[in-house]
PDB file of C-alpha atoms in Angstrom:
ATOM      1  CA  UNK A 781      -9.464 -17.737  11.968  1.00 52.00           C
ATOM      2  CA  UNK A 782      -7.451 -21.546  10.462  1.00 50.00           C
ATOM      3  CA  UNK A 783      -3.987 -22.339  11.672  1.00 47.00           C
ATOM      4  CA  UNK A 784      -1.113 -21.656   9.323  1.00 47.00           C
ATOM      5  CA  UNK A 785       2.206 -23.120  11.074  1.00 42.00           C
ATOM      6  CA  UNK A 786       2.778 -24.546  14.419  1.00 42.00           C
ATOM      7  CA  UNK A 787       4.602 -21.492  16.213  1.00 64.00           C
ATOM      8  CA  UNK A 788       0.523 -21.327  17.154  1.00 91.00           C
ATOM      9  CA  UNK A 789      -0.392 -17.943  14.051  1.00 96.00           C
ATOM     10  CA  UNK A 790      -4.258 -17.998  13.123  1.00 97.00           C
ATOM     11  CA  UNK A 791      -4.948 -16.482   9.865  1.00 97.00           C
ATOM     12  CA  UNK A 792      -8.402 -15.434   8.794  1.00 96.00           C
ATOM     13  CA  UNK A 793     -10.536 -13.167   6.974  1.00 96.00           C
ATOM     14  CA  UNK A 794     -11.257  -8.961   8.357  1.00 94.00           C
ATOM     15  CA  UNK A 795     -14.774  -8.770   9.458  1.00 94.00           C
ATOM     16  CA  UNK A 796     -16.818  -6.041  11.161  1.00 94.00           C
ATOM     17  CA  UNK A 797     -15.455  -7.535  14.558  1.00 94.00           C
ATOM     18  CA  UNK A 798     -12.044  -7.394  13.967  1.00 94.00           C
ATOM     19  CA  UNK A 799     -12.100  -3.968  12.431  1.00 95.00           C
ATOM     20  CA  UNK A 800     -11.466  -1.717  14.990  1.00 94.00           C
ATOM     21  CA  UNK A 801      -8.296  -3.461  16.105  1.00 93.00           C
ATOM     22  CA  UNK A 802      -7.169  -4.189  12.647  1.00 95.00           C
ATOM     23  CA  UNK A 803      -7.679  -0.572  12.194  1.00 94.00           C
ATOM     24  CA  UNK A 804      -5.055  -0.138  15.399  1.00 93.00           C
ATOM     25  CA  UNK A 805      -2.483  -2.003  12.847  1.00 94.00           C
ATOM     26  CA  UNK A 806      -3.006  -0.011   9.594  1.00 95.00           C
ATOM     27  CA  UNK A 807      -2.294   3.296  11.324  1.00 95.00           C
ATOM     28  CA  UNK A 808       1.226   1.717  12.017  1.00 93.00           C
ATOM     29  CA  UNK A 809       1.160   0.332   8.868  1.00 94.00           C
ATOM     30  CA  UNK A 810       0.917   4.064   7.696  1.00 93.00           C
ATOM     31  CA  UNK A 811       3.514   5.350   9.933  1.00 90.00           C
ATOM     32  CA  UNK A 812       0.975   6.790  12.849  1.00 88.00           C
ATOM     33  CA  UNK A 813       1.147   6.832  16.346  1.00 82.00           C
ATOM     34  CA  UNK A 814      -2.210   5.974  17.494  1.00 75.00           C
ATOM     35  CA  UNK A 815      -3.302   9.089  18.655  1.00 82.00           C
ATOM     36  CA  UNK A 816      -5.154  11.278  16.424  1.00 87.00           C
ATOM     37  CA  UNK A 817      -8.920  10.188  16.309  1.00 91.00           C
ATOM     38  CA  UNK A 818      -9.461  11.233  12.776  1.00 92.00           C
ATOM     39  CA  UNK A 819      -7.120   9.152  11.805  1.00 93.00           C
ATOM     40  CA  UNK A 820      -8.734   6.441  13.767  1.00 93.00           C
ATOM     41  CA  UNK A 821     -11.983   6.883  11.807  1.00 94.00           C
ATOM     42  CA  UNK A 822     -10.411   7.263   8.880  1.00 95.00           C
ATOM     43  CA  UNK A 823      -7.784   3.565   8.912  1.00 95.00           C
ATOM     44  CA  UNK A 824     -12.155   1.768  10.519  1.00 96.00           C
ATOM     45  CA  UNK A 825     -13.734   3.687   7.601  1.00 96.00           C
ATOM     46  CA  UNK A 826     -11.402   2.311   5.020  1.00 95.00           C
ATOM     47  CA  UNK A 827     -11.140  -1.228   6.022  1.00 96.00           C
ATOM     48  CA  UNK A 828     -14.856  -0.968   6.869  1.00 96.00           C
ATOM     49  CA  UNK A 829     -15.313  -0.217   2.890  1.00 95.00           C
ATOM     50  CA  UNK A 830     -12.995  -2.840   2.030  1.00 95.00           C
ATOM     51  CA  UNK A 831     -15.280  -5.436   3.568  1.00 94.00           C
ATOM     52  CA  UNK A 832     -17.606  -4.465   1.021  1.00 94.00           C
ATOM     53  CA  UNK A 833     -15.193  -4.982  -2.062  1.00 95.00           C
ATOM     54  CA  UNK A 834     -15.797  -7.976  -4.414  1.00 93.00           C
ATOM     55  CA  UNK A 835     -12.550  -9.249  -5.320  1.00 95.00           C
ATOM     56  CA  UNK A 836     -10.547  -8.111  -2.856  1.00 96.00           C
ATOM     57  CA  UNK A 837     -10.313  -8.954   1.022  1.00 95.00           C
ATOM     58  CA  UNK A 838      -7.513  -8.739   3.977  1.00 96.00           C
ATOM     59  CA  UNK A 839      -6.007 -11.680   5.613  1.00 97.00           C
ATOM     60  CA  UNK A 840      -5.103 -10.608   9.331  1.00 97.00           C
ATOM     61  CA  UNK A 841      -2.354 -12.742  11.590  1.00 97.00           C
ATOM     62  CA  UNK A 842      -3.459 -13.624  15.080  1.00 96.00           C
ATOM     63  CA  UNK A 843      -0.749 -14.815  17.838  1.00 96.00           C
ATOM     64  CA  UNK A 844      -1.838 -15.435  21.490  1.00 93.00           C
ATOM     65  CA  UNK A 845      -5.346 -13.875  20.235  1.00 91.00           C
ATOM     66  CA  UNK A 846      -3.314 -10.174  19.404  1.00 93.00           C
ATOM     67  CA  UNK A 847      -3.700  -8.940  15.846  1.00 95.00           C
ATOM     68  CA  UNK A 848       0.161  -9.418  14.608  1.00 97.00           C
ATOM     69  CA  UNK A 849       0.409  -8.638  10.966  1.00 96.00           C
ATOM     70  CA  UNK A 850      -2.160  -8.336   7.808  1.00 96.00           C
ATOM     71  CA  UNK A 851      -2.124  -8.809   4.242  1.00 97.00           C
ATOM     72  CA  UNK A 852      -4.204  -7.409   1.581  1.00 97.00           C
ATOM     73  CA  UNK A 853      -5.049  -9.351  -1.731  1.00 97.00           C
ATOM     74  CA  UNK A 854      -7.159  -9.016  -5.156  1.00 97.00           C
ATOM     75  CA  UNK A 855      -8.066 -10.844  -7.611  1.00 97.00           C
ATOM     76  CA  UNK A 856      -7.519  -9.985 -11.195  1.00 96.00           C
ATOM     77  CA  UNK A 857      -7.502 -12.071 -14.087  1.00 97.00           C
ATOM     78  CA  UNK A 858      -4.992 -12.275 -17.237  1.00 96.00           C
ATOM     79  CA  UNK A 859      -5.855 -12.978 -20.049  1.00 97.00           C
ATOM     80  CA  UNK A 860      -2.689 -14.264 -21.835  1.00 96.00           C
ATOM     81  CA  UNK A 861      -3.598 -16.800 -19.735  1.00 96.00           C
ATOM     82  CA  UNK A 862      -6.843 -17.788 -19.037  1.00 97.00           C
ATOM     83  CA  UNK A 863      -6.720 -18.064 -15.295  1.00 97.00           C
ATOM     84  CA  UNK A 864      -6.618 -15.709 -12.237  1.00 97.00           C
ATOM     85  CA  UNK A 865      -4.259 -14.077 -10.401  1.00 97.00           C
ATOM     86  CA  UNK A 866      -3.664 -13.100  -7.008  1.00 98.00           C
ATOM     87  CA  UNK A 867      -2.315  -9.916  -6.196  1.00 97.00           C
ATOM     88  CA  UNK A 868      -0.590  -9.164  -2.994  1.00 97.00           C
ATOM     89  CA  UNK A 869      -1.237  -5.107  -2.149  1.00 94.00           C
ATOM     90  CA  UNK A 870      -0.213  -5.040   1.149  1.00 94.00           C
ATOM     91  CA  UNK A 871       1.903  -6.979   3.592  1.00 96.00           C
ATOM     92  CA  UNK A 872       2.544  -6.266   7.594  1.00 96.00           C
ATOM     93  CA  UNK A 873       3.566  -7.072  10.050  1.00 96.00           C
ATOM     94  CA  UNK A 874       3.703  -5.200  13.685  1.00 96.00           C
ATOM     95  CA  UNK A 875       6.948  -4.198  14.906  1.00 94.00           C
ATOM     96  CA  UNK A 876       6.199  -6.252  18.087  1.00 94.00           C
ATOM     97  CA  UNK A 877       5.643  -8.635  16.591  1.00 96.00           C
ATOM     98  CA  UNK A 878       8.467  -9.360  13.461  1.00 95.00           C
ATOM     99  CA  UNK A 879      10.848 -11.915  13.640  1.00 94.00           C
ATOM    100  CA  UNK A 880       8.749 -14.872  14.219  1.00 96.00           C
ATOM    101  CA  UNK A 881       7.347 -15.804  10.380  1.00 96.00           C
ATOM    102  CA  UNK A 882       4.002 -13.885  10.338  1.00 97.00           C
ATOM    103  CA  UNK A 883       4.840 -12.544   6.517  1.00 97.00           C
ATOM    104  CA  UNK A 884       6.312 -15.654   5.850  1.00 97.00           C
ATOM    105  CA  UNK A 885       3.079 -17.598   6.848  1.00 98.00           C
ATOM    106  CA  UNK A 886       0.561 -14.708   5.746  1.00 98.00           C
ATOM    107  CA  UNK A 887       2.493 -15.442   1.910  1.00 98.00           C
ATOM    108  CA  UNK A 888       2.053 -19.142   2.529  1.00 98.00           C
ATOM    109  CA  UNK A 889      -1.629 -18.580   3.049  1.00 98.00           C
ATOM    110  CA  UNK A 890      -2.042 -16.670  -0.592  1.00 98.00           C
ATOM    111  CA  UNK A 891      -0.310 -19.008  -2.442  1.00 98.00           C
ATOM    112  CA  UNK A 892      -2.140 -22.174  -0.899  1.00 98.00           C
ATOM    113  CA  UNK A 893      -5.500 -19.767  -1.469  1.00 97.00           C
ATOM    114  CA  UNK A 894      -4.310 -18.974  -4.893  1.00 97.00           C
ATOM    115  CA  UNK A 895      -3.256 -22.870  -6.035  1.00 97.00           C
ATOM    116  CA  UNK A 896      -7.065 -23.895  -4.674  1.00 97.00           C
ATOM    117  CA  UNK A 897      -8.276 -21.365  -7.346  1.00 97.00           C
ATOM    118  CA  UNK A 898      -5.987 -22.881 -10.099  1.00 97.00           C
ATOM    119  CA  UNK A 899      -4.422 -19.329 -10.368  1.00 97.00           C
ATOM    120  CA  UNK A 900      -1.363 -18.450 -12.735  1.00 97.00           C
ATOM    121  CA  UNK A 901       0.363 -16.871 -10.922  1.00 97.00           C
ATOM    122  CA  UNK A 902       0.933 -13.839  -7.126  1.00 97.00           C
ATOM    123  CA  UNK A 903       1.724 -10.464  -8.201  1.00 96.00           C
ATOM    124  CA  UNK A 904       3.115  -8.178  -5.838  1.00 96.00           C
ATOM    125  CA  UNK A 905       5.483  -4.806  -6.007  1.00 93.00           C
ATOM    126  CA  UNK A 906       7.683  -3.549  -2.932  1.00 93.00           C
ATOM    127  CA  UNK A 907       9.599  -0.383  -3.003  1.00 91.00           C
ATOM    128  CA  UNK A 908      13.534  -0.585  -4.924  1.00 90.00           C
ATOM    129  CA  UNK A 909      14.794   0.292  -1.117  1.00 94.00           C
ATOM    130  CA  UNK A 910      12.672  -2.561   0.715  1.00 93.00           C
ATOM    131  CA  UNK A 911      15.508  -5.105   1.371  1.00 95.00           C
ATOM    132  CA  UNK A 912      13.777  -6.993   4.368  1.00 93.00           C
ATOM    133  CA  UNK A 913      10.419  -7.342   1.816  1.00 94.00           C
ATOM    134  CA  UNK A 914      12.767  -7.744  -0.989  1.00 95.00           C
ATOM    135  CA  UNK A 915      14.910 -11.006   0.567  1.00 96.00           C
ATOM    136  CA  UNK A 916      11.485 -12.273   1.880  1.00 96.00           C
ATOM    137  CA  UNK A 917      10.052 -12.579  -1.359  1.00 96.00           C
ATOM    138  CA  UNK A 918      13.415 -14.032  -3.188  1.00 96.00           C
ATOM    139  CA  UNK A 919      13.133 -16.809   0.058  1.00 96.00           C
ATOM    140  CA  UNK A 920       9.689 -17.134  -0.580  1.00 97.00           C
ATOM    141  CA  UNK A 921      10.055 -17.770  -4.734  1.00 96.00           C
ATOM    142  CA  UNK A 922       8.797 -14.867  -6.394  1.00 96.00           C
ATOM    143  CA  UNK A 923      11.395 -13.875  -9.054  1.00 95.00           C
ATOM    144  CA  UNK A 924      11.966 -10.266 -10.168  1.00 92.00           C
ATOM    145  CA  UNK A 925      10.495  -9.734 -13.293  1.00 92.00           C
ATOM    146  CA  UNK A 926      13.506  -7.123 -15.218  1.00 91.00           C
ATOM    147  CA  UNK A 927      11.860  -5.332 -18.252  1.00 91.00           C
ATOM    148  CA  UNK A 928       8.559  -4.422 -15.891  1.00 89.00           C
ATOM    149  CA  UNK A 929       8.444  -0.914 -14.950  1.00 88.00           C
ATOM    150  CA  UNK A 930       4.972  -0.643 -12.742  1.00 87.00           C
ATOM    151  CA  UNK A 931       2.973   2.766 -13.321  1.00 89.00           C
ATOM    152  CA  UNK A 932      -0.439   4.380 -11.857  1.00 85.00           C
ATOM    153  CA  UNK A 933      -2.093   7.375 -12.311  1.00 84.00           C
ATOM    154  CA  UNK A 934      -3.517   8.948  -8.551  1.00 84.00           C
ATOM    155  CA  UNK A 935      -7.119   9.766  -9.146  1.00 82.00           C
ATOM    156  CA  UNK A 936      -6.916  11.995  -5.782  1.00 74.00           C
ATOM    157  CA  UNK A 937      -4.905  13.647  -8.141  1.00 62.00           C
ATOM    158  CA  UNK A 938      -7.444  14.032 -10.891  1.00 59.00           C
ATOM    159  CA  UNK A 939     -10.219  16.278 -11.544  1.00 62.00           C
ATOM    160  CA  UNK A 940     -13.233  14.505 -10.617  1.00 58.00           C
ATOM    161  CA  UNK A 941     -15.543  14.303 -12.814  1.00 54.00           C
TER     162      UNK A 941
END
């Protein structure tokens, strides 16, 4: 883990050793209380699969040795710019650690990684009613792009081929 700020936030990549603790945080992110063993196993399995995905990773923030937040990222490529793009998929801070700058530290860490790789941009999305996230993103220099609309095609809803 590397220090990301003066208030002792350390940021590092998810590893097999940190999967169990990260799964507990993922449960909170999903709105689960953590009492369901099947949900715990599902979260651990999801994180272990992420360890094997090329161009994607989970960065975990710790304070005092306790996991306090995470950001899931993936690398893409802008053919029009001819440069990498860093896509921020999920950003979450444990409610017990909010207000300590963890999300901002994770975003700064992402920006530094994108700059090191010569990326053309950081990209993320959030729900329209997530005012706290939208406020943070604006403070961190992200801009809402008028005229852009996100489309998704959930594959779990399609018949398997």
